[in-house]
Short mmCIF file of C-alpha atoms in Angstrom, two decimals:
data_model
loop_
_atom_site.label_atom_id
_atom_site.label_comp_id
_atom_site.label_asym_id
_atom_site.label_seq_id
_atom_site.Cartn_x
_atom_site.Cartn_y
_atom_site.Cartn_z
CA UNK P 1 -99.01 -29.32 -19.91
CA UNK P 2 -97.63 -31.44 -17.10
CA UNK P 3 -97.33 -35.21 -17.03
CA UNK P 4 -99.73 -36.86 -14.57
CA UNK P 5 -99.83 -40.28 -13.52
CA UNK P 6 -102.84 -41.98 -11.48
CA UNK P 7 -101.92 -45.02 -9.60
CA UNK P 8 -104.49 -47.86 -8.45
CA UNK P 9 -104.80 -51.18 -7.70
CA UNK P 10 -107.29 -53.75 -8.59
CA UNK P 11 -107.22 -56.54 -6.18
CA UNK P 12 -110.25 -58.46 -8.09
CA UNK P 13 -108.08 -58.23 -11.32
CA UNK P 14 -105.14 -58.57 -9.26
CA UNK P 15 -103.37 -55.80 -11.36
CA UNK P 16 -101.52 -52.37 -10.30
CA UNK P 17 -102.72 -49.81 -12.98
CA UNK P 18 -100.61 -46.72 -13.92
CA UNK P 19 -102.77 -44.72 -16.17
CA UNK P 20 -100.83 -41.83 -18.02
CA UNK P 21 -101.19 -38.48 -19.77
CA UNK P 22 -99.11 -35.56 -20.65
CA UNK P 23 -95.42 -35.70 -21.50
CA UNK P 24 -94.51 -38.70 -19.93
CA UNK P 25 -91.16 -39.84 -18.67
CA UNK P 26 -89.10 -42.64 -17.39
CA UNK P 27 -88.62 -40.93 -14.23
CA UNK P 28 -92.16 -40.54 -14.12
CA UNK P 29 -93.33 -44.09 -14.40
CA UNK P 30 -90.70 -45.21 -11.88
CA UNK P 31 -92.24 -42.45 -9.35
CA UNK P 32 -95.54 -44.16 -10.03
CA UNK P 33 -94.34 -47.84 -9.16
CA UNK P 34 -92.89 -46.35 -6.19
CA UNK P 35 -96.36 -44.79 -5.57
CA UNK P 36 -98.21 -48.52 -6.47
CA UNK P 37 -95.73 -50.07 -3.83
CA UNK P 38 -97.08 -47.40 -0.93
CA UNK P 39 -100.69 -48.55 -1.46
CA UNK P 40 -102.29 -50.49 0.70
CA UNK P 41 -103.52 -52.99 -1.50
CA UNK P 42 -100.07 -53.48 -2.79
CA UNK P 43 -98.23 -57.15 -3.47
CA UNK P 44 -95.47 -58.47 -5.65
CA UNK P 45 -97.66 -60.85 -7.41
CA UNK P 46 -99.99 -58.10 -9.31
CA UNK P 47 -99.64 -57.95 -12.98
CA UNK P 48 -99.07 -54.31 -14.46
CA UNK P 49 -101.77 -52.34 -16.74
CA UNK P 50 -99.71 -49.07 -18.12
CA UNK P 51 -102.88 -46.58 -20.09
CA UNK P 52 -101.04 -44.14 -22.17
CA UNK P 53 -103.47 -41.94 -22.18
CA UNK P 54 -104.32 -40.36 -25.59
CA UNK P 55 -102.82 -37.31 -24.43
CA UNK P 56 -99.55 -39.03 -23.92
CA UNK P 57 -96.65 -37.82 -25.29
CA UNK P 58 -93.06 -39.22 -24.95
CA UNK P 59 -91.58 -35.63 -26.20
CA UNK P 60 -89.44 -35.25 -22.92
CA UNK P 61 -87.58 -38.91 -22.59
CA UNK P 62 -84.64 -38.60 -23.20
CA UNK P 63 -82.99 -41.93 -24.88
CA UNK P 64 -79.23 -41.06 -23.23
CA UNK P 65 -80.34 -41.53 -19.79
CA UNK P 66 -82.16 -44.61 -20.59
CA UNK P 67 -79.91 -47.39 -19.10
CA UNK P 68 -79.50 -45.40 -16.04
CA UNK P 69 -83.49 -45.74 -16.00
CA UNK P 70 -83.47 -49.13 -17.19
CA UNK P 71 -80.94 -50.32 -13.67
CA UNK P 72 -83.76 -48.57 -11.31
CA UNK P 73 -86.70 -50.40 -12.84
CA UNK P 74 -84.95 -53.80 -13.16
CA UNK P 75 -83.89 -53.06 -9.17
CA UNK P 76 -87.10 -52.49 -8.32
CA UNK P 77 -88.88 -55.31 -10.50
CA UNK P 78 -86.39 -57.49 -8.99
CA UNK P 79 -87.15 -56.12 -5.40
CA UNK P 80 -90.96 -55.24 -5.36
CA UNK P 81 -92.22 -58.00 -8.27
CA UNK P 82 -89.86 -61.09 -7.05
CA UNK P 83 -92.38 -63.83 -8.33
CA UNK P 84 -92.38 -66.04 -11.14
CA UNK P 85 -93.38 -64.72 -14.49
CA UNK P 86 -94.60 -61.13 -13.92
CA UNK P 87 -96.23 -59.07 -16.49
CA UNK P 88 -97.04 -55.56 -18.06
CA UNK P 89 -99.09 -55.03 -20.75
CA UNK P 90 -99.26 -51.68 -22.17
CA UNK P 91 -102.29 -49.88 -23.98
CA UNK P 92 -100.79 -47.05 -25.90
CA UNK P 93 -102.57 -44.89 -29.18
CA UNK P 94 -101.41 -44.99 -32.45
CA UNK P 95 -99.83 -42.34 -32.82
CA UNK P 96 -97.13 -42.95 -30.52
CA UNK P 97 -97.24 -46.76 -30.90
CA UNK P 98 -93.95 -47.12 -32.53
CA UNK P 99 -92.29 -44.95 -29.69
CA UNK P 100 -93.43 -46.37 -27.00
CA UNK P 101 -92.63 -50.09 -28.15
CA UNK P 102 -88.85 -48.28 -28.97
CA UNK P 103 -88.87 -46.60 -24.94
CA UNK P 104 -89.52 -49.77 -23.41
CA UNK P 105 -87.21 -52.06 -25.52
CA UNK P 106 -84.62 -49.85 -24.88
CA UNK P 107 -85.68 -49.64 -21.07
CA UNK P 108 -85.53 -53.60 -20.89
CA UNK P 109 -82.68 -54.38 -22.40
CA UNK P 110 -80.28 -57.19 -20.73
CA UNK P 111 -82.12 -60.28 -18.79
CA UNK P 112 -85.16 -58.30 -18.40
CA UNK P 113 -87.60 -60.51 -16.43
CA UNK P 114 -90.83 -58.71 -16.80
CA UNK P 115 -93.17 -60.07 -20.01
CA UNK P 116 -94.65 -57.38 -21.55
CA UNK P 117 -97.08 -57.22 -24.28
CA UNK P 118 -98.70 -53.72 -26.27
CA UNK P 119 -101.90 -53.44 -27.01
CA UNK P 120 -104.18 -51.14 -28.35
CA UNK P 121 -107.04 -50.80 -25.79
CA UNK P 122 -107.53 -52.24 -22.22
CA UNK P 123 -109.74 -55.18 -23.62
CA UNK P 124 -106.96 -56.31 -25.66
CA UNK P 125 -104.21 -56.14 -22.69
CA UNK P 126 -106.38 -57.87 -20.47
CA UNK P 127 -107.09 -60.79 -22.83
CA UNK P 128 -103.24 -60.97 -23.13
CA UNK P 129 -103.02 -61.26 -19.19
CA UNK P 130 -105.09 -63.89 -18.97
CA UNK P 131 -104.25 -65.64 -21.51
CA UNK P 132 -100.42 -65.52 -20.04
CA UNK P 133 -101.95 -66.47 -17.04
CA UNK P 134 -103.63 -69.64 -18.20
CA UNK P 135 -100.58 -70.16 -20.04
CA UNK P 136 -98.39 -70.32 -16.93
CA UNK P 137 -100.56 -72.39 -14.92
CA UNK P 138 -100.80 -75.04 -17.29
CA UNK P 139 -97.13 -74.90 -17.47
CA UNK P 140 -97.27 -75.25 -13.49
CA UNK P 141 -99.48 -78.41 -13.60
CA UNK P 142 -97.96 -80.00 -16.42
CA UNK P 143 -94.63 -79.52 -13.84
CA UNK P 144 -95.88 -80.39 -10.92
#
């Protein structure tokens, strides 16, 4: 089976979605925010929605190449997401839970300036974006 990922943006949410199945891998998902970035609908100030699908496997990442993978997405965060306080929240199964949580702390190791959150289903993840999001702007107006 061969990894695809599906790439859409929902400007009402204002979130980029990468939704996920097959054997994923880190080159995969940075293909895919290269793909958000050519959409139309794109901007730096979406939040991020990654579905693993239930078919999701991480069988094929490969842990060594992981801080070469982890200077392209922090490039690109820092190029395409250059606002204050993004965030991904990630809706994985179960049964690869515990691996994906390992991937992406190993992916955002060093500084990393992207909040991200894991979460069971999408309900879940998009309670935790708004929440964060009424977070921050209270922060805002108790600043300003």
């Amino acid at each position: 089976m061969k990894a695809e990922y599906l790439t859409t943006i929902n400007q009402m949410e204002r979130l980029a979605i990468i939704s996920a199945e097959g054997p994923v891998t880190p080159r995969g998902f940075y293909d895919a925010h290269e793909e958000l970035r050519r959409l139309p609908d794109w901007r730096p100030d979406l939040d991020f929605l990654v579905v693993l699908q239930p078919g999701a496997t991480l069988e094929l990442v490969n842990f060594s190449d992981i801080s070469l993978h982890s200077d392209l997405f922090r490039s690109w965060n820092a190029t395409y997401r250059n606002v204050k306080n993004p965030k991904t929240a990630v809706v994985t199964a179960s049964n690869i839970f515990t691996a994906a949580c390992t991937f992406w702390a190993a992916l955002r190791r060093d500084d990393w300036r992207v909040d991200v959150s894991f979460h069971p289903d999408e309900l879940s993840a998009m309670r935790w974006i708004q929440t964060r999001r009424e977070e921050l702007a209270q922060v805002g107006l108790a600043a300003g």
